[in-house]
Short mmCIF file of C-alpha atoms in Angstrom, two decimals:
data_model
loop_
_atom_site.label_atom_id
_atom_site.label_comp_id
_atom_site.label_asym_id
_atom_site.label_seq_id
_atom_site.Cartn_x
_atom_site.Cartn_y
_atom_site.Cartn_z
CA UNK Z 1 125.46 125.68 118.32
CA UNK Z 2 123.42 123.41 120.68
CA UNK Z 3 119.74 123.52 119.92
CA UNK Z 4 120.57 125.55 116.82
CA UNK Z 5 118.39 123.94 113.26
CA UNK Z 6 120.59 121.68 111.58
CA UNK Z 7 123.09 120.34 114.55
CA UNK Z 8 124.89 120.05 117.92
CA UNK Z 9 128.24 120.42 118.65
CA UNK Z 10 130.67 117.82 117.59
CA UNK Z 11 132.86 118.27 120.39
CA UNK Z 12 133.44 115.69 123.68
CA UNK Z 13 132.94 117.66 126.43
CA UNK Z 14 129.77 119.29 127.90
CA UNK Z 15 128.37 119.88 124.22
CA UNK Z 16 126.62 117.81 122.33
CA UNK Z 17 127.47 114.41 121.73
CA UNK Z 18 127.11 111.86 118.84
CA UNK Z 19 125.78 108.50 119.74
CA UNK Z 20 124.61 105.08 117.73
CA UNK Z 21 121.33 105.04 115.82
CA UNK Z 22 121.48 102.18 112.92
CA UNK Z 23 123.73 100.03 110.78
CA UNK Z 24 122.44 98.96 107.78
CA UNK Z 25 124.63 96.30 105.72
CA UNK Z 26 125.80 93.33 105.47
CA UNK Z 27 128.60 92.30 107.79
CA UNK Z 28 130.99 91.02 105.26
CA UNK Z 29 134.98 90.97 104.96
CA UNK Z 30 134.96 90.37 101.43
CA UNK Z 31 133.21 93.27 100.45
CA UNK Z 32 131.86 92.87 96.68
CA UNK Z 33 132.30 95.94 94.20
CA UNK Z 34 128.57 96.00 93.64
CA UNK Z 35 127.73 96.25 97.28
CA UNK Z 36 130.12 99.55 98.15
CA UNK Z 37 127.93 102.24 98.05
CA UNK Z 38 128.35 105.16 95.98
CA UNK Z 39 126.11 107.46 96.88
CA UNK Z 40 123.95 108.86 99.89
CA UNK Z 41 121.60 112.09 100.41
CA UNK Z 42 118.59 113.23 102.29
CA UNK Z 43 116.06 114.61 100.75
CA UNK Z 44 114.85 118.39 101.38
CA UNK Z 45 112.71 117.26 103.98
CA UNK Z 46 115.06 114.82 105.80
CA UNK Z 47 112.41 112.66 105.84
CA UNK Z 48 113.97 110.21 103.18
CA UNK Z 49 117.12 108.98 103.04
CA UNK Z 50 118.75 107.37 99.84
CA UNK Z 51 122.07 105.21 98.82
CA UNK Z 52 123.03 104.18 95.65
CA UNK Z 53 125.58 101.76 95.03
CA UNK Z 54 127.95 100.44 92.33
CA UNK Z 55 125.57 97.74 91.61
CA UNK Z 56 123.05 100.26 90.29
CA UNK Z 57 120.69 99.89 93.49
CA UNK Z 58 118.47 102.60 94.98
CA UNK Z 59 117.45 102.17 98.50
CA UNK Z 60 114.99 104.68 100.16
CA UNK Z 61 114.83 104.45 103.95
CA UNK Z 62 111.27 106.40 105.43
CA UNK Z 63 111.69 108.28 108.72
CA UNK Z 64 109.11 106.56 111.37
CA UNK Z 65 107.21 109.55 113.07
CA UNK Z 66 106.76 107.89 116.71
CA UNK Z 67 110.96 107.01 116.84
CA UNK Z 68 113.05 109.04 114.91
CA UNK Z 69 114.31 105.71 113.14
CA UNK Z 70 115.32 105.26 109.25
CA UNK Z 71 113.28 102.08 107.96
CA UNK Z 72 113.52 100.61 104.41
CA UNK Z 73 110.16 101.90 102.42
CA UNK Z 74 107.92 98.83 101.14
CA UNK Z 75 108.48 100.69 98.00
CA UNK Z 76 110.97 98.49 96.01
CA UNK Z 77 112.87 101.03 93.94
CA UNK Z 78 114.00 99.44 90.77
CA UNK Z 79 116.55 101.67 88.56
CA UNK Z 80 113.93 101.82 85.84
CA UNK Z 81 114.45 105.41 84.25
CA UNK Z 82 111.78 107.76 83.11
CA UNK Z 83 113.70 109.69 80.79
CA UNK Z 84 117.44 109.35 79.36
CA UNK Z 85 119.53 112.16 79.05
CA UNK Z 86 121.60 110.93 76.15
CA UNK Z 87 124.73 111.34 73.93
CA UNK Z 88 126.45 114.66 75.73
CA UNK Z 89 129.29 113.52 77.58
CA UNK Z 90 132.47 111.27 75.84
CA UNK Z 91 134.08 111.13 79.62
CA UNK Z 92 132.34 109.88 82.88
CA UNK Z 93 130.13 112.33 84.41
CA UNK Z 94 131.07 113.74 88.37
CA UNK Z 95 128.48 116.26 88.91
CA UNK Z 96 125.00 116.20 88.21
CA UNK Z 97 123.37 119.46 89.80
CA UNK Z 98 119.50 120.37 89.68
CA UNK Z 99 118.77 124.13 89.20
CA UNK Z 100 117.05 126.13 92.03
CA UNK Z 101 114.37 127.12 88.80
CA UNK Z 102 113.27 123.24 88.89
CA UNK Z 103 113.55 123.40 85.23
CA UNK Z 104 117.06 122.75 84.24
CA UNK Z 105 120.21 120.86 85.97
CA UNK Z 106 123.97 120.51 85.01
CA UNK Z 107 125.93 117.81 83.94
CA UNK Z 108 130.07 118.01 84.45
CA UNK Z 109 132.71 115.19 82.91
CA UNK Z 110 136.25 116.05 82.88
CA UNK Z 111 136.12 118.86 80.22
CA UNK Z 112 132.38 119.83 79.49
CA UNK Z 113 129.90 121.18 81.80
CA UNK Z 114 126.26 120.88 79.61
CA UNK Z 115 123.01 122.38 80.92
CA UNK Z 116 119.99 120.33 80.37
CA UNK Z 117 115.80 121.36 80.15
CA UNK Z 118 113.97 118.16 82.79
CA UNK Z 119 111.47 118.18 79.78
CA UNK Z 120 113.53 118.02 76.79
CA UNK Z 121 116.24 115.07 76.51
CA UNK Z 122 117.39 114.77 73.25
CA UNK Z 123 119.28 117.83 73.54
CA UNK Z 124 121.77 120.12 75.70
CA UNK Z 125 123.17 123.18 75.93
CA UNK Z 126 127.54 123.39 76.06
CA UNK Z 127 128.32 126.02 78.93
CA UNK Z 128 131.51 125.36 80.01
CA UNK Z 129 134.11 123.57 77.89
CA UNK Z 130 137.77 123.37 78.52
CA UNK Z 131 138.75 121.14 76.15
CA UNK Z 132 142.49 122.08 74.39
CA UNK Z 133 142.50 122.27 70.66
CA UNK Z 134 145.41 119.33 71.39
CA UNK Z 135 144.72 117.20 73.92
CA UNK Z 136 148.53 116.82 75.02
CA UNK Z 137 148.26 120.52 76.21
CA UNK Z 138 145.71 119.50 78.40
CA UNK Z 139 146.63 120.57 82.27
CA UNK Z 140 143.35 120.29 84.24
CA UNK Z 141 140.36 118.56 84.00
CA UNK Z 142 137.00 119.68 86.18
CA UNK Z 143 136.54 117.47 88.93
CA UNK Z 144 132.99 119.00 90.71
CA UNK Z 145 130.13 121.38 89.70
CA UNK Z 146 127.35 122.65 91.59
CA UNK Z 147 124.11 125.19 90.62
CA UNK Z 148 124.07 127.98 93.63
CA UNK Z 149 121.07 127.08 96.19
CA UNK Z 150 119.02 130.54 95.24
CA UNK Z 151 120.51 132.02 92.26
CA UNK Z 152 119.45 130.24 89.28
CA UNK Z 153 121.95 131.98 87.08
CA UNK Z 154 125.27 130.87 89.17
CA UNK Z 155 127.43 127.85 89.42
CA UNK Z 156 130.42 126.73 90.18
CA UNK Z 157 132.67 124.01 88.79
CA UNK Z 158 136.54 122.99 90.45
CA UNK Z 159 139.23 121.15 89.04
CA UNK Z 160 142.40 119.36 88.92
CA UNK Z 161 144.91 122.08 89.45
CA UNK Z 162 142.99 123.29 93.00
CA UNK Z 163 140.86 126.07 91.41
CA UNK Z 164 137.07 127.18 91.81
CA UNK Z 165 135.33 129.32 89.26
CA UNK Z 166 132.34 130.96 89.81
CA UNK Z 167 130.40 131.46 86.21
CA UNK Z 168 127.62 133.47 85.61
CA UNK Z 169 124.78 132.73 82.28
CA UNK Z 170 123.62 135.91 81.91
CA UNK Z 171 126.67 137.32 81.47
CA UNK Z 172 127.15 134.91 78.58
CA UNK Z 173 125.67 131.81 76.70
CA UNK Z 174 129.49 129.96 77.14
CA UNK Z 175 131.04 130.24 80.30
CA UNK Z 176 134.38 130.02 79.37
CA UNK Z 177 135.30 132.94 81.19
CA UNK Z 178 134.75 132.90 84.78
CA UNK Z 179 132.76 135.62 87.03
CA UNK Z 180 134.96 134.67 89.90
CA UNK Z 181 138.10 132.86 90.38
CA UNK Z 182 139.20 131.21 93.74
CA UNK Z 183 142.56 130.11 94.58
CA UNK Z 184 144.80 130.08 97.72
CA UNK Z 185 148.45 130.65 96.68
CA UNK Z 186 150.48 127.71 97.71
CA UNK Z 187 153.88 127.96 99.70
CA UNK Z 188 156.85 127.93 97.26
CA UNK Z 189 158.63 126.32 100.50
CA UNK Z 190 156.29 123.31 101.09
CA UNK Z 191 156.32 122.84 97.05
CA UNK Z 192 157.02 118.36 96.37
CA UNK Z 193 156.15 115.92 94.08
CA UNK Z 194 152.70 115.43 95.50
CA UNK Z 195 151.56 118.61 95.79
CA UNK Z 196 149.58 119.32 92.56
CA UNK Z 197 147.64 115.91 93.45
CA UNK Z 198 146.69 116.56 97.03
CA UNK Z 199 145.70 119.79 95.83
CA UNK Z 200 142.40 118.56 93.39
CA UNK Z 201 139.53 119.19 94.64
CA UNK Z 202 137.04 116.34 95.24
CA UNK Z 203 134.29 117.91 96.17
CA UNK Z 204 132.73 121.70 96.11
CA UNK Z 205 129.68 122.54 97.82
CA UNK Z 206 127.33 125.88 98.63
CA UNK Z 207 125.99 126.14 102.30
CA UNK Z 208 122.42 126.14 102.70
CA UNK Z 209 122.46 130.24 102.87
CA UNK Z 210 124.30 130.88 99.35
CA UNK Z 211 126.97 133.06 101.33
CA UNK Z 212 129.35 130.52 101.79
CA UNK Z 213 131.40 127.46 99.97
CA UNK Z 214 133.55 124.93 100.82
CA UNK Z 215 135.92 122.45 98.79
CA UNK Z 216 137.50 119.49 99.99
CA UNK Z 217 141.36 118.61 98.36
CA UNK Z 218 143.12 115.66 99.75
CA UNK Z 219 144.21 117.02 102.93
CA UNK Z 220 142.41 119.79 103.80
CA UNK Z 221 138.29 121.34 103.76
CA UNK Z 222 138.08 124.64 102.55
CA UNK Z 223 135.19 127.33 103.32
CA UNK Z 224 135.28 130.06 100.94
CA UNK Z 225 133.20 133.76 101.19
CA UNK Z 226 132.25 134.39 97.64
CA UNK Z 227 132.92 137.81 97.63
CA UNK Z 228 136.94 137.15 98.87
CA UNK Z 229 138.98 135.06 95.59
CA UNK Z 230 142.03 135.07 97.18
CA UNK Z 231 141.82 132.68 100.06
CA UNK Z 232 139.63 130.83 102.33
CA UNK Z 233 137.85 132.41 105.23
CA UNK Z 234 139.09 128.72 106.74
CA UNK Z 235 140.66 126.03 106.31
CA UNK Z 236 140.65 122.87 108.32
CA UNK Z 237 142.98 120.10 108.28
CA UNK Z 238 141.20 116.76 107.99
CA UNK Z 239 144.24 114.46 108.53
CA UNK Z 240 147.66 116.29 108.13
CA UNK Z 241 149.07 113.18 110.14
CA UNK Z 242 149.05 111.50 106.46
CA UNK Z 243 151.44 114.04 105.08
CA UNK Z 244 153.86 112.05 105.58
CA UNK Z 245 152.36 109.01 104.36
CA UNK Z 246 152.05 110.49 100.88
CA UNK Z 247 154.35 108.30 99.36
CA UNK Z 248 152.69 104.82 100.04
CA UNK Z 249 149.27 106.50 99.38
CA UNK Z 250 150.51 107.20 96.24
CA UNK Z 251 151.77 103.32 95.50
CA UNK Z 252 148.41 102.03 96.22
CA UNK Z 253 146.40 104.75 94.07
CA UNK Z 254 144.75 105.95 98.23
CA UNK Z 255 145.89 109.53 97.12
CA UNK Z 256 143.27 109.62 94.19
CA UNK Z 257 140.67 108.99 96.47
CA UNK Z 258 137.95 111.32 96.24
CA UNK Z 259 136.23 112.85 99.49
CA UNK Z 260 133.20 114.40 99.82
CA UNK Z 261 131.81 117.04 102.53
CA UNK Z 262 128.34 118.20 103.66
CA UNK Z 263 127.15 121.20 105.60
CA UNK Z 264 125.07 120.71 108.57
CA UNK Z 265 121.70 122.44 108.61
CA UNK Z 266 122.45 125.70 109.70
CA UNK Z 267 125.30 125.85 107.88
CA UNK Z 268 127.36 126.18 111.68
CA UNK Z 269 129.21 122.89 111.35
CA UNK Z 270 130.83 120.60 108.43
CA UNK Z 271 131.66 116.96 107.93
CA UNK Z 272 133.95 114.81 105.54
CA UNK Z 273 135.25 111.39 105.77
CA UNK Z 274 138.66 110.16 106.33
CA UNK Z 275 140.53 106.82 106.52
CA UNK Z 276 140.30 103.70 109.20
CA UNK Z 277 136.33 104.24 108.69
CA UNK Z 278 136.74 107.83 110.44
CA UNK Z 279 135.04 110.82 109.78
CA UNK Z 280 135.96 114.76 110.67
CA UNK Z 281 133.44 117.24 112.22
CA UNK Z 282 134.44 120.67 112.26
CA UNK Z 283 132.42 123.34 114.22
CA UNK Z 284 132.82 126.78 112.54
CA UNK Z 285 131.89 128.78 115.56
CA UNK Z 286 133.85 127.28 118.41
CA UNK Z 287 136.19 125.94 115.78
CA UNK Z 288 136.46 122.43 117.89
CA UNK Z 289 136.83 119.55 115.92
CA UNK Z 290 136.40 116.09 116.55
CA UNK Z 291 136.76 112.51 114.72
CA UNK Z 292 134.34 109.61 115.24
CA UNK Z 293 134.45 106.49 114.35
CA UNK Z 294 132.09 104.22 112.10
CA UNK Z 295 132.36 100.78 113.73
CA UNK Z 296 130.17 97.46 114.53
CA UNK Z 297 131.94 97.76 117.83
CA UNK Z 298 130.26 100.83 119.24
CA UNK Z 299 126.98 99.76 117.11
CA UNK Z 300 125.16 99.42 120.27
CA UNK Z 301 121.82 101.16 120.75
CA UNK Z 302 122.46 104.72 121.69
CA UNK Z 303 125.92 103.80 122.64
CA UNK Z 304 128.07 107.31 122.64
CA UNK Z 305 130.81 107.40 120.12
CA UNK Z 306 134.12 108.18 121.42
CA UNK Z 307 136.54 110.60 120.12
CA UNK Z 308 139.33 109.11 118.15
CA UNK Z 309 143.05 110.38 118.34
CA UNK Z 310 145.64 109.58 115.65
CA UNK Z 311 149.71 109.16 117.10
CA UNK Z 312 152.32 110.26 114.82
CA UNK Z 313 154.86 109.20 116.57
CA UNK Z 314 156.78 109.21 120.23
CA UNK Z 315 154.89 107.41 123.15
CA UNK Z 316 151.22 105.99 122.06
CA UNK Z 317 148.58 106.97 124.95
CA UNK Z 318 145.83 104.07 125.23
CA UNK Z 319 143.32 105.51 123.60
CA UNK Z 320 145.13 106.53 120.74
CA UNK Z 321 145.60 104.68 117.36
CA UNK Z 322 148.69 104.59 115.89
CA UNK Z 323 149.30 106.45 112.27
CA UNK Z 324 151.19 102.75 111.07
CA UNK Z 325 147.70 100.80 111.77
CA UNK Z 326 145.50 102.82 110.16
CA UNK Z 327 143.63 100.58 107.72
CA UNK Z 328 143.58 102.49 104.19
CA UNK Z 329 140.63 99.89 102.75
CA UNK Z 330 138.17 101.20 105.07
CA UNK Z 331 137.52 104.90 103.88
CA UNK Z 332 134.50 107.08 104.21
CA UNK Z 333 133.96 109.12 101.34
CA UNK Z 334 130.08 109.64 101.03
CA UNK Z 335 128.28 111.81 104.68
CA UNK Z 336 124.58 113.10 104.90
CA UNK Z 337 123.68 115.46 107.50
CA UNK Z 338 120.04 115.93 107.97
CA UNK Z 339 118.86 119.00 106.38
CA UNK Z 340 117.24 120.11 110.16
CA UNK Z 341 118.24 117.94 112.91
CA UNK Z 342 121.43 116.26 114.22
CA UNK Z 343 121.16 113.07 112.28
CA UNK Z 344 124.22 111.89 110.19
CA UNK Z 345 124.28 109.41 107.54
CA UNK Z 346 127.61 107.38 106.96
CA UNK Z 347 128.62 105.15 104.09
CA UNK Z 348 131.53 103.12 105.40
CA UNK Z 349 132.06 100.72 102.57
CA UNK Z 350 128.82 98.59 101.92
CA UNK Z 351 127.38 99.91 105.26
CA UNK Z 352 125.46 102.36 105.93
CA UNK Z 353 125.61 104.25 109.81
CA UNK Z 354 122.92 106.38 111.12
CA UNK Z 355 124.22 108.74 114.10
CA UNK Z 356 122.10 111.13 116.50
CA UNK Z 357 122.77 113.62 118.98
CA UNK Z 358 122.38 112.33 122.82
CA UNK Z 359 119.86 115.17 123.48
CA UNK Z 360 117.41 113.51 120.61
#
């Protein structure tokens, strides 16, 4: 993967390595609910970077030409809107997906997916609804939904009960029934209590080609081929070292926590957040994966993060963290990966870290 578009290789080693760019944040312990951002994305270009957090607040940081460095634009952005999209959804929206035709996106709450004209906002079109004639025989709700990067006809949506569907609009006006369906058996033997939670999917997303998909459930980050239904080309274990942890996760409502994951630019490598302010890279051709750490304490300028390693239990090496300390406030659940070079963006909290490669 080195000098491939989109990434180097997260690995230790002679490959690639991730080092320190920015922080951007206040340095706070009590963190208000306004301040913990929500939301963060480059643009096509990579040239832009923008968080949104609970407070309602846009910030746009503008790529300086001379040193690759993310600056705040003089540009205030105010959340002022230009149009509103109104009166379509009775539950809270989790997807909002614009169209490769640049003329319609999707919306997706818990039981509706509607697909909206940019131009016309008074009105929608239902193409996906799931809602039970009795709402006590509801099973699933749909928890993502994304518009395929090249085909303006496809989308998919995932839900509750660990399930993709793949829909297609020509086929028919309401996509009630699916073109595709994708679902990995589960183990009868590994069957508890927990296992229909662990197994919603948080996230679903297409790689950059169109060829590919991946889904992120509590555990685990799935890539799927869309033309195999029946299981994942891979799946990669984000932190099984909490499997055993499920319990207490589920006492303090950690196990409804919903991760997201982003392809790098070639589509080569993948990234998702995890607990203790870590986050997982995963590098699909060497398939070496590594976990990093988002702290002030290796926020010095191009200082090279180290590789973190979780104990589970027997003798502790120094360098290792044990599974008992990890701290379950500090999660990362929002990663940008620059849509050409190896630039991540991190949202730990109310902070926002900027990585590079130590080549760049």
């Amino acid at each position: 993967m080195a000098g491939a578009g989109g990434g180097g290789c997260p690995a230790g080693g002679n490959d690639f390595q991730w080092c320190f760019s920015q922080v951007k944040g206040a340095i706070d312990e009590d963190v208000a609910e306004a301040d913990i951002i929500s939301t963060v994305e480059f643009n096509y270009s990579g040239d832009l970077l923008a968080t949104g957090d609970k407070g309602g607040r846009v910030v746009i940081f503008q790529r300086e030409q001379e040193v690759p460095i993310l600056k705040p634009m003089d540009l205030m952005v105010e959340a002022s809107p230009r149009r509103i999209f109104a009166n379509a959804h009775t539950y809270h929206i989790n997807s909002i997906s614009v169209n490769s035709d640049h003329e319609t996106y999707l919306s997706a709450d818990d039981l509706r997916i509607n697909l909206w004209h940019l131009e016309i906002t008074d009105r929608s079109f239902n193409i996906v609804d799931i809602k039970p004639a009795n709402m006590e025989e509801l099973t699933e709700v749909i928890t993502a939904a994304e518009f395929h990067p090249h085909q303006c006809n496809v989308f998919v949506y995932s839900s509750s009960k660990g399930t993709i569907r793949l829909c297609d609009m020509r086929s028919s006006a309401l996509c009630d029934r699916h073109s595709k369906f994708f679902e990995e058996p589960e183990d009868p033997s590994s069957r508890s209590f927990f296992s229909e939670i662990i197994s919603s999917i948080s996230d679903v997303k297409f790689s950059h080609s169109g060829r590919y998909m991946m889904s992120r459930d509590y555990l685990s980050v799935k890539v799927w081929d869309l033309n195999m239904e029946s299981r994942p080309l891979e799946t990669h274990q984000v932190h099984e070292y909490l499997r055993s942890k499920l319990c207490s996760l589920y006492e303090n409502d950690c196990i409804f926590d919903k991760f997201e994951c982003c392809w790098n630019g070639s589509d080569s490598a993948i990234m998702t957040g995890s607990y203790n302010n870590f986050f997982r890279m995963f590098d699909r051709d060497t398939r070496r994966d590594v976990t990093l750490e988002a702290s002030r304490e290796s926020s010095k300028p191009r200082a090279t993060l180290k590789p973190r390693k979780v104990c589970t239990g027997g003798k502790r090496k120094k360098d290792e963290i044990s599974v008992d300390s990890l701290d379950f406030n500090k999660k990362i659940l929002h990663t940008a990966w620059h849509p050409a070079d190896s630039v991540i963006a991190v949202a730990a909290t109310n902070n926002l870290y900027i990585f590079q490669d130590k080549i760049n």
